[in-house]
Short mmCIF file of C-alpha atoms and ligand atoms in Angstrom, two decimals:
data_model
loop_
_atom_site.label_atom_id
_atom_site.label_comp_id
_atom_site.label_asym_id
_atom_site.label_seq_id
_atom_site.Cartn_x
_atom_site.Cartn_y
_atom_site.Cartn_z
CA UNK Q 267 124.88 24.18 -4.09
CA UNK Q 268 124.87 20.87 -6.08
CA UNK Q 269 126.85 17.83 -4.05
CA UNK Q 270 127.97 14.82 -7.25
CA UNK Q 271 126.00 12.41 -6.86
CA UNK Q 272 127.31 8.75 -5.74
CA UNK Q 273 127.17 6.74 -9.19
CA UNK Q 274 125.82 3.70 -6.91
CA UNK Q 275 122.69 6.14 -6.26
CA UNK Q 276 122.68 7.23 -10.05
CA UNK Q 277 122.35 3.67 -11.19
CA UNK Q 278 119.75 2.80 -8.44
CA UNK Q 279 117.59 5.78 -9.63
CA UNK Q 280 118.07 5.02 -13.18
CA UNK Q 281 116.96 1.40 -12.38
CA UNK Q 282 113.82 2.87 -10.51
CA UNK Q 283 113.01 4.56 -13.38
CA UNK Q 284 113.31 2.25 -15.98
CA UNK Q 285 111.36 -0.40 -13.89
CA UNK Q 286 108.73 2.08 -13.55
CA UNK Q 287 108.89 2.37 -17.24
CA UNK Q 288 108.09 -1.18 -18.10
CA UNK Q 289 105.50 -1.26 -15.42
CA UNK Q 290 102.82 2.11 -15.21
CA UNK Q 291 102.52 2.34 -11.33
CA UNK Q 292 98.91 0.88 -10.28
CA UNK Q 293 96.59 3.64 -8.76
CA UNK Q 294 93.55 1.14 -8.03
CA UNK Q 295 93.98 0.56 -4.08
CA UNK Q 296 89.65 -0.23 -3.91
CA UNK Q 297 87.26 -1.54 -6.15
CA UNK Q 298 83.37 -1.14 -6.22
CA UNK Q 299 81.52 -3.87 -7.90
CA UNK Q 300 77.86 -2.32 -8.69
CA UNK Q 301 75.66 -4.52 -10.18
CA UNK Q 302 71.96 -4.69 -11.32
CA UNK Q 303 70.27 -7.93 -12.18
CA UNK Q 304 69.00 -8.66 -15.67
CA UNK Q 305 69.40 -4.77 -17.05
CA UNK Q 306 69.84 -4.87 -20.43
CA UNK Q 307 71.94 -4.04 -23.36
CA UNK Q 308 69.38 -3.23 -25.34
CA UNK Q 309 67.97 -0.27 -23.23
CA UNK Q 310 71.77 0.71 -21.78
CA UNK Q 311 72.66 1.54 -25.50
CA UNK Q 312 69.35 2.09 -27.16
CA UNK Q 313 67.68 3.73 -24.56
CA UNK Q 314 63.96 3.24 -23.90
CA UNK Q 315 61.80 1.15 -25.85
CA UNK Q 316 58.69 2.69 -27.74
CA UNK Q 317 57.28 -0.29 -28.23
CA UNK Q 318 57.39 -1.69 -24.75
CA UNK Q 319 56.20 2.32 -23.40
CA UNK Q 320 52.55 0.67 -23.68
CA UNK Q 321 50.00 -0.94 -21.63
CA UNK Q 322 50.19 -3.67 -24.17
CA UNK Q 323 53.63 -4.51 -23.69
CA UNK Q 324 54.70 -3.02 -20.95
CA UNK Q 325 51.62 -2.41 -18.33
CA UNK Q 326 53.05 1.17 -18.40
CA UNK Q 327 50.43 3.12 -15.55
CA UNK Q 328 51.07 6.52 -17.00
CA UNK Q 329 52.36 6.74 -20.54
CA UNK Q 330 52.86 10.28 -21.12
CA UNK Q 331 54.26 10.61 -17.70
CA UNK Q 332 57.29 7.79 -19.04
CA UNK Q 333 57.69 9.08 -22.54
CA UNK Q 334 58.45 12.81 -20.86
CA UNK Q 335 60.93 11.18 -18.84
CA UNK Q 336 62.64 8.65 -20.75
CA UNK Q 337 61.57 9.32 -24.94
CA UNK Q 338 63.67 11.37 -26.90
CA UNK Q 339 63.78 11.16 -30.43
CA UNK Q 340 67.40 10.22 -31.22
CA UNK Q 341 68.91 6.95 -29.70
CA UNK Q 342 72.12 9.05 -28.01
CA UNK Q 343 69.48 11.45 -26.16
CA UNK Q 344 67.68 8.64 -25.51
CA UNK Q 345 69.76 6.54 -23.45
CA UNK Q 346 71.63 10.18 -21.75
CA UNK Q 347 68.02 10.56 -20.31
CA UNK Q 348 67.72 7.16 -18.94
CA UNK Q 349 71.83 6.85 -17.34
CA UNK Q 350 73.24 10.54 -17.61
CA UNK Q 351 76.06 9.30 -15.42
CA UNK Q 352 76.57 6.42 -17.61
CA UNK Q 353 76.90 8.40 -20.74
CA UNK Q 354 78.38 11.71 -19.42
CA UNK Q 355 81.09 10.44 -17.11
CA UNK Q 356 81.46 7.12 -18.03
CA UNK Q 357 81.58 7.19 -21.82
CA UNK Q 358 83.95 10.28 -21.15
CA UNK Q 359 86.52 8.95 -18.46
CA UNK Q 360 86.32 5.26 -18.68
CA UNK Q 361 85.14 2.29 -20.65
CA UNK Q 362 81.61 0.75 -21.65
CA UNK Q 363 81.61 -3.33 -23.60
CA UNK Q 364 78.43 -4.45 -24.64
CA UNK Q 365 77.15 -2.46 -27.89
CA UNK Q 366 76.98 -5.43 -30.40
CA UNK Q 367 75.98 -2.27 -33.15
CA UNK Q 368 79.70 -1.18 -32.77
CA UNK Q 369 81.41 -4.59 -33.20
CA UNK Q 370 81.12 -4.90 -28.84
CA UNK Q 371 79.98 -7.68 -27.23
CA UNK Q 372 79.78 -9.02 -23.65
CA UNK Q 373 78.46 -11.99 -22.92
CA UNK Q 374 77.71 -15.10 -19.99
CA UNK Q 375 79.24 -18.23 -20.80
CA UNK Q 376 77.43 -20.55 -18.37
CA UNK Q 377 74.44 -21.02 -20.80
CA UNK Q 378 71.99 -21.21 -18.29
CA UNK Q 379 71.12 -16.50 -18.19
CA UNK Q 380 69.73 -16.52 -14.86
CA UNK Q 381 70.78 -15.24 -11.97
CA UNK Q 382 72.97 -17.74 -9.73
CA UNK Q 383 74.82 -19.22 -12.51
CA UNK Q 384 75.74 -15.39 -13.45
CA UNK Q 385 76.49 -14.11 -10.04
CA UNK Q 386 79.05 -17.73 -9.83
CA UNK Q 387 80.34 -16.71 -12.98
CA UNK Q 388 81.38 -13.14 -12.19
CA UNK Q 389 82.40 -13.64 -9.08
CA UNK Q 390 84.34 -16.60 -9.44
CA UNK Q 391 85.73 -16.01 -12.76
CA UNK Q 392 84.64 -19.43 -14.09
CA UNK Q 393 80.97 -21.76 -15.43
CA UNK Q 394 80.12 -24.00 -13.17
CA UNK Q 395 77.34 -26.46 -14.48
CA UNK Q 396 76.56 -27.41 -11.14
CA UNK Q 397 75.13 -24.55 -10.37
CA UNK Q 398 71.91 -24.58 -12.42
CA UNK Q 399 69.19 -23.61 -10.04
CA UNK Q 400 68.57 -20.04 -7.97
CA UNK Q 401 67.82 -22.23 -4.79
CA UNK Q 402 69.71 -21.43 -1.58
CA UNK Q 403 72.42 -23.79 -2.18
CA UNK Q 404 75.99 -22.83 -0.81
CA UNK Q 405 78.01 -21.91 -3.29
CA UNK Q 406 80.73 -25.31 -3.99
CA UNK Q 407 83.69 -22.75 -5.49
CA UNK Q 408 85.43 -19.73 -3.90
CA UNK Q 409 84.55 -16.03 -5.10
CA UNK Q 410 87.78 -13.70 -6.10
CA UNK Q 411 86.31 -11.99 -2.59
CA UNK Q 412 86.86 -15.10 -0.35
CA UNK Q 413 89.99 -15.45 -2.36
CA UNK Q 414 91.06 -11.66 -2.01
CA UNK Q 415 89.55 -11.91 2.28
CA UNK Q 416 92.35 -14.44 2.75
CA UNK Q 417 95.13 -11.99 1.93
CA UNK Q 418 96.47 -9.98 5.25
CA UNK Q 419 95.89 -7.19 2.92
CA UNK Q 420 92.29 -7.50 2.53
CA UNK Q 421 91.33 -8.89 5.57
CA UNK Q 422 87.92 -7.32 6.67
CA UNK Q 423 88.07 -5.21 3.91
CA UNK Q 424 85.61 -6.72 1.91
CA UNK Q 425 81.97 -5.80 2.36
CA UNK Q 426 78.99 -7.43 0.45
CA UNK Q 427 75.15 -6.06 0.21
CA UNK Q 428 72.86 -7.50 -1.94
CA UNK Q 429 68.86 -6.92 -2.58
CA UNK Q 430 68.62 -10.75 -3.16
CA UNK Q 431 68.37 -13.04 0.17
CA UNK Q 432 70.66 -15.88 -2.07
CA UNK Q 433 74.12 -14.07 -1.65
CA UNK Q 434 74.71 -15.46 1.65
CA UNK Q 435 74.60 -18.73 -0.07
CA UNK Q 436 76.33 -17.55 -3.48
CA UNK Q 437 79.53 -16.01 -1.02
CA UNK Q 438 79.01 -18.77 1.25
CA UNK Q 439 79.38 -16.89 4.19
CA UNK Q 440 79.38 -20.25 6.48
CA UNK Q 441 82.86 -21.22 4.85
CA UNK Q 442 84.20 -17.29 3.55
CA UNK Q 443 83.21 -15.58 6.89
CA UNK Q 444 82.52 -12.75 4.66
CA UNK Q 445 80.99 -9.41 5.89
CA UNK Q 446 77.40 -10.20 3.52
CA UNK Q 447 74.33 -8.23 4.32
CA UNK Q 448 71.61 -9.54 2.00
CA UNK Q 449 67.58 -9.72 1.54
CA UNK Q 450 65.43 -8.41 4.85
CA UNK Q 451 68.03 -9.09 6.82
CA UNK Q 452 68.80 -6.27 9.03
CA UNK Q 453 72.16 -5.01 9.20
CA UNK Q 454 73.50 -5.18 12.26
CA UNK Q 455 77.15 -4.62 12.58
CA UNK Q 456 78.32 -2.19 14.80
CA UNK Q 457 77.61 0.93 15.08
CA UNK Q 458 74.13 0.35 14.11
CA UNK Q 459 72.59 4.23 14.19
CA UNK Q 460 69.70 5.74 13.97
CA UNK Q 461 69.65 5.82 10.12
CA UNK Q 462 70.85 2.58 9.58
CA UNK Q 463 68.03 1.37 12.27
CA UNK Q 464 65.21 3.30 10.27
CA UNK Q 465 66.62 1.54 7.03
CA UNK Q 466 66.11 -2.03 8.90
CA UNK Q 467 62.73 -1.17 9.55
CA UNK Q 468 62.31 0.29 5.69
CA UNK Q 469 63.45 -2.59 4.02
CA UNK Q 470 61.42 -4.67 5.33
CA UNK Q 471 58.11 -2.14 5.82
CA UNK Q 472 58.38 -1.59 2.25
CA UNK Q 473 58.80 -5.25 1.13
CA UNK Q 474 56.70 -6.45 -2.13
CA UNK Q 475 58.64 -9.94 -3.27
CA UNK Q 476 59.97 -12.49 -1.30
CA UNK Q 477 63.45 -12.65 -0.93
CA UNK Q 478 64.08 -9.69 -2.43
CA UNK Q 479 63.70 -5.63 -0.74
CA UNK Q 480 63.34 -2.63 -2.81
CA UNK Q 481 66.58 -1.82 -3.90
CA UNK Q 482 66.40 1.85 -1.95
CA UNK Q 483 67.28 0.86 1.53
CA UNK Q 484 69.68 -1.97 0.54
CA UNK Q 485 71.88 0.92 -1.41
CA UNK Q 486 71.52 3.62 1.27
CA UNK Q 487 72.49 1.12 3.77
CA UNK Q 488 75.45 -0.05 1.81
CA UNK Q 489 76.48 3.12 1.61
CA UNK Q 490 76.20 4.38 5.24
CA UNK Q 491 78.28 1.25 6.04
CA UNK Q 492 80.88 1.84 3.83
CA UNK Q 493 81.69 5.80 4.27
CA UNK Q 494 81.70 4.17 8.17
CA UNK Q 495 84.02 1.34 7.59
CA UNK Q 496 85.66 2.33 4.40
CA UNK Q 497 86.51 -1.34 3.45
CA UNK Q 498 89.05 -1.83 -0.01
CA UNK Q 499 86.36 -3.70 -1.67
CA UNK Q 500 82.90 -3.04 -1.34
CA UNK Q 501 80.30 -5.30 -3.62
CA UNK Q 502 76.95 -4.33 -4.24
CA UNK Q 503 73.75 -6.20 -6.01
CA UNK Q 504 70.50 -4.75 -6.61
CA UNK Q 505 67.44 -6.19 -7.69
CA UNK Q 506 64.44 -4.14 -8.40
CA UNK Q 507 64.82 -4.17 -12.15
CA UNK Q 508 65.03 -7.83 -12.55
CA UNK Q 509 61.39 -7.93 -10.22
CA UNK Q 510 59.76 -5.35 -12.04
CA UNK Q 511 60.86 -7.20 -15.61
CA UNK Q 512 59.67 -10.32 -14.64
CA UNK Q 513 56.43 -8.53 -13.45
CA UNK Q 514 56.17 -6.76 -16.85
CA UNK Q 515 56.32 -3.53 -15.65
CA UNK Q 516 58.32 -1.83 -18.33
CA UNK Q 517 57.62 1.53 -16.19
CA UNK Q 518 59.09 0.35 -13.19
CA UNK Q 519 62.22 -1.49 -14.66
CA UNK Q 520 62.91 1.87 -16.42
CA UNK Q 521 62.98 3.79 -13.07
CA UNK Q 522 64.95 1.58 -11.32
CA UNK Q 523 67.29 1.55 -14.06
CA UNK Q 524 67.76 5.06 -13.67
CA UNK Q 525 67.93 4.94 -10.26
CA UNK Q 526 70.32 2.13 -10.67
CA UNK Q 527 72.71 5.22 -12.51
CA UNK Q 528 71.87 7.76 -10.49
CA UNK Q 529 73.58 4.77 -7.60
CA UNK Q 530 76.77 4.53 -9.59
CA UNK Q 531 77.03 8.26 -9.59
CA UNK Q 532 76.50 8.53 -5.49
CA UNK Q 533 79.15 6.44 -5.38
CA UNK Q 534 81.09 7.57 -7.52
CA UNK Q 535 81.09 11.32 -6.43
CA UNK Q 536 81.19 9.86 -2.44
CA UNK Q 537 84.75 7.92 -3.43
CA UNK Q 538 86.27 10.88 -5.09
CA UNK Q 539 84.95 12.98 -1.72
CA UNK Q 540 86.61 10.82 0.42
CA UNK Q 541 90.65 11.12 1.22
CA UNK Q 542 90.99 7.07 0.85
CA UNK Q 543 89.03 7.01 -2.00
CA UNK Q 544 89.78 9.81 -4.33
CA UNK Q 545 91.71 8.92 -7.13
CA UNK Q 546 92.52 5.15 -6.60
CA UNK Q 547 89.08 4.06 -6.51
CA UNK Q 548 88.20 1.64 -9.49
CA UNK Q 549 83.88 1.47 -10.10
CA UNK Q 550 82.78 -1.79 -11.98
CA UNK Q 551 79.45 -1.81 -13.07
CA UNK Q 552 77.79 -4.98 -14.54
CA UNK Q 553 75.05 -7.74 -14.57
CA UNK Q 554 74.20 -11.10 -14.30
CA UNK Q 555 72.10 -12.05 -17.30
CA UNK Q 556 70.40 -10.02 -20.32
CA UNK Q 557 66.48 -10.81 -21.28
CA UNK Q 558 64.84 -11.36 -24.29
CA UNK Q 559 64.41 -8.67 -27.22
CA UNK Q 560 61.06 -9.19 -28.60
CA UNK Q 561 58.04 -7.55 -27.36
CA UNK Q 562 56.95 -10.19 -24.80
CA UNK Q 563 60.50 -11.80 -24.94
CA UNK Q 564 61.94 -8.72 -22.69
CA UNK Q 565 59.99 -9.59 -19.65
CA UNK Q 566 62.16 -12.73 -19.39
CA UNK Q 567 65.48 -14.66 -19.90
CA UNK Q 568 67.51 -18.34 -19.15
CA UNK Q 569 67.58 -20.81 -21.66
CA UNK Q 570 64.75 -20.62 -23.42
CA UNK Q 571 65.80 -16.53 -24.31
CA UNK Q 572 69.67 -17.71 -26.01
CA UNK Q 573 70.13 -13.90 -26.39
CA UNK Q 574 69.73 -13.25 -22.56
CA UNK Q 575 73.56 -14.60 -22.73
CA UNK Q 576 74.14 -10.65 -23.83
CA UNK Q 577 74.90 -8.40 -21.25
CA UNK Q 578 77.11 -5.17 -20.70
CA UNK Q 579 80.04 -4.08 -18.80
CA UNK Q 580 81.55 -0.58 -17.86
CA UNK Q 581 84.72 0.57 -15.95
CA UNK Q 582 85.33 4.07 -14.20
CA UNK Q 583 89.01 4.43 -12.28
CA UNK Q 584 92.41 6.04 -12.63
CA UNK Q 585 93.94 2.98 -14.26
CA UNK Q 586 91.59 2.99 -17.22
CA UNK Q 587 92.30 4.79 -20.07
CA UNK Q 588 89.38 6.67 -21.28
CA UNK Q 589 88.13 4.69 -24.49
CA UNK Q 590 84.49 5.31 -23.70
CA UNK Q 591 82.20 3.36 -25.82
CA UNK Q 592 83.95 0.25 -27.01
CA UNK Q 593 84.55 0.23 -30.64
CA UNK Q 594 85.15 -3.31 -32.91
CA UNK Q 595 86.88 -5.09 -29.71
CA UNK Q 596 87.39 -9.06 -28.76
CA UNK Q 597 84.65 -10.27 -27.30
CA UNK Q 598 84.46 -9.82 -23.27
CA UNK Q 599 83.15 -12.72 -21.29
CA UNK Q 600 81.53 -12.06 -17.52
CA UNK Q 601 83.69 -14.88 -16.73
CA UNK Q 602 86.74 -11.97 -17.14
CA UNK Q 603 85.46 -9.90 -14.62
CA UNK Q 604 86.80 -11.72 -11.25
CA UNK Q 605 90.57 -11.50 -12.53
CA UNK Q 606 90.10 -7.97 -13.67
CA UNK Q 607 88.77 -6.74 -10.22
CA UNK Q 608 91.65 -8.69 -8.71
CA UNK Q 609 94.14 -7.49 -11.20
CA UNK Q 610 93.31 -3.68 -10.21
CA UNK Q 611 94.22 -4.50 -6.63
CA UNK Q 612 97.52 -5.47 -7.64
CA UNK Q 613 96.53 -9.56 -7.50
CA UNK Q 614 97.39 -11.94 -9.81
CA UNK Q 615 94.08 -14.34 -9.18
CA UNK Q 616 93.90 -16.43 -13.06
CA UNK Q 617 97.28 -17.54 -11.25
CA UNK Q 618 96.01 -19.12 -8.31
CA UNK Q 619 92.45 -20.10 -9.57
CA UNK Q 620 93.56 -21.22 -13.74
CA UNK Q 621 90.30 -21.62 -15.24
CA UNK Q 622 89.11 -18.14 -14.28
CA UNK Q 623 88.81 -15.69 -17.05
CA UNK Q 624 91.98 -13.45 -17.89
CA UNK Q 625 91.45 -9.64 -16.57
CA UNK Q 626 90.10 -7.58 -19.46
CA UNK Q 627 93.97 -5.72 -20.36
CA UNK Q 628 92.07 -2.79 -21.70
CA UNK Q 629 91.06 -1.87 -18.74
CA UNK Q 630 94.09 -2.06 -17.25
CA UNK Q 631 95.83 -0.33 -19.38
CA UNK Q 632 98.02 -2.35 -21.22
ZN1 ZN O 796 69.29 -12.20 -12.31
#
């Protein structure tokens, strides 16, 4: 049997509502930032390279070997074989900037395309010319995570692993106290078990450039730490493709640029598997610089390679509308991406810090 209704409740509800209205209710409650250095645009969209599949131009060991694994004769199959998880769920439940052939562009603003002055960027939503060397300097500015790590909210709920032994400096953990397990460094919070003590010894067993582990035990270690702690925000940088470019290993940057997808799918499929991920779990995936195009140019990128300042950018969560690949849209700066991690969280962090980048709205939703 129906009671009336108090018109004081009525106009409360109808209030709710209409609030609600104006505002879609946020879903995002974490945020993954995935990123691998220096992958580019070029094979993301195009897919592999014929012309780098060589021992010319790419020192490519076993050629056939590659070409079964990565060569298909149309560009879409192309690229599906190198990131299925990129181009299945991805393009089909969330958003992917960066394909200049479709009026899409993402670019660095810093004008330096290397690696410090791109991780600054991101993370701090901002250029910074002083930072224009990779050297262990720490980091003068605030990241949006030192920013975010000062909320009660997000208070050792931020975890950071990187393949690259600068991020300590970059997150300057001796100011942000940030959780930041980087380089050979073994990780050694608590509870450090079995597997995580095998993946100490791994990394650094394992170890071919200085400064920098294979990206394999950084990621599994990431991820053991964070289905164990289950921090809000959980950063993670690999490497390998950037080491293997440089190298001129076109073989070995493809790989890991695979492996770098099959990551974002782990990830992915771990979130939606766990209760305080599923469904309000935002993944960003980007990088810090592109490399040249030409046929030497690839294995490289900074100044001298202007077109390095290209680079990508895709979004997977339940408050981004499903656009898929990006279609004649503004250009999208890597200087956006700070604000628009902080935005999904519900923080307003162009407010506080005014010369970040604005959050991207499209994938926000509005
Ligand atoms: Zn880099």
């Amino acid at each position: 049997m129906l009671k009336r209704v108090p018109a004081l409740l009525l106009s409360v509800i109808w209030v709710a509502v209409a609030a609600w209205g104006a505002e879609p209710a946020r879903k995002t409650h974490n945020v993954i930032l995935l990123m691998s250095d220096g992958l580019r645009w070029q094979d993301v969209f195009q897919g592999a390279d014929a012309q780098l599949m060589t021992e010319e131009n790419g020192h490519v060991a076993n050629i056939p070997r590659l070409r079964e694994q990565f060569w298909r004769e149309k560009p879409q199959a192309r690229r599906e074989a190198l990131m299925p998880f990129l181009w299945s769920v991805v393009a089909r439940q969330g958003q992917i900037f960066g394909n200049p052939a479709l009026g899409s562009r993402v670019q660095v603003t810093n004008g330096k395309n290397f690696s410090y002055p791109g991780y600054n960027e991101i993370l701090c939503g901002f250029a910074d010319p002083r930072i224009d060397s990779n050297d262990k300097v720490p980091n003068p500015n605030s990241t949006v995570l030192e920013w975010l790590s000062q909320k009660t909210a997000f208070q050792l709920q931020i975890a950071a692993f990187a393949a690259w032994d600068v991020f300590p400096y970059i997150l300057n953990t001796a100011r942000s106290h940030l959780f930041v397990n980087a380089g050979y460094d073994p990780m050694l919070a608590p509870p450090v078990t079995p597997e995580i003590e095998l993946l100490n010894r791994i990394r650094v067993e394992t170890g071919i450039w200085e400064g920098e582990p294979l990206d394999a035990p950084v990621f599994r270690t990431a991820l053991a730490y964070w289905k164990q702690h289950k921090p809000k925000v959980l950063f993670l940088s690999l490497g390998e493709g950037d080491e293997w470019a440089h190298a001129g290993r076109y073989d070995m940057y493809l790989e890991a640029a695979h492996r770098f997808d099959q990551y974002a799918r782990e990830v992915w499929e771990t979130a939606q598997s766990m209760e305080e991920y599923r469904g309000k779990t935002t993944l960003i995936l980007a990088v810090d610089h592109g490399r040249g195009a030409g046929l030497q140019e690839w294995i490289g990128h900074g100044r001298k390679h202007p077109d390095s300042k290209d680079v990508w950018l895709a979004v997977l969560g339940p408050d981004t509308p499903a656009l898929g690949e990006r279609k004649g849209v503004p250009l999208v700066t890597e200087s956006q991406v700070a604000a628009t991690l902080a935005a999904l969280l519900g923080e307003d962090y162009d407010a506080a810090v005014p010369q970040a980048g604005k959050p991207v709205a499209d994938v926000m939703g509005r």
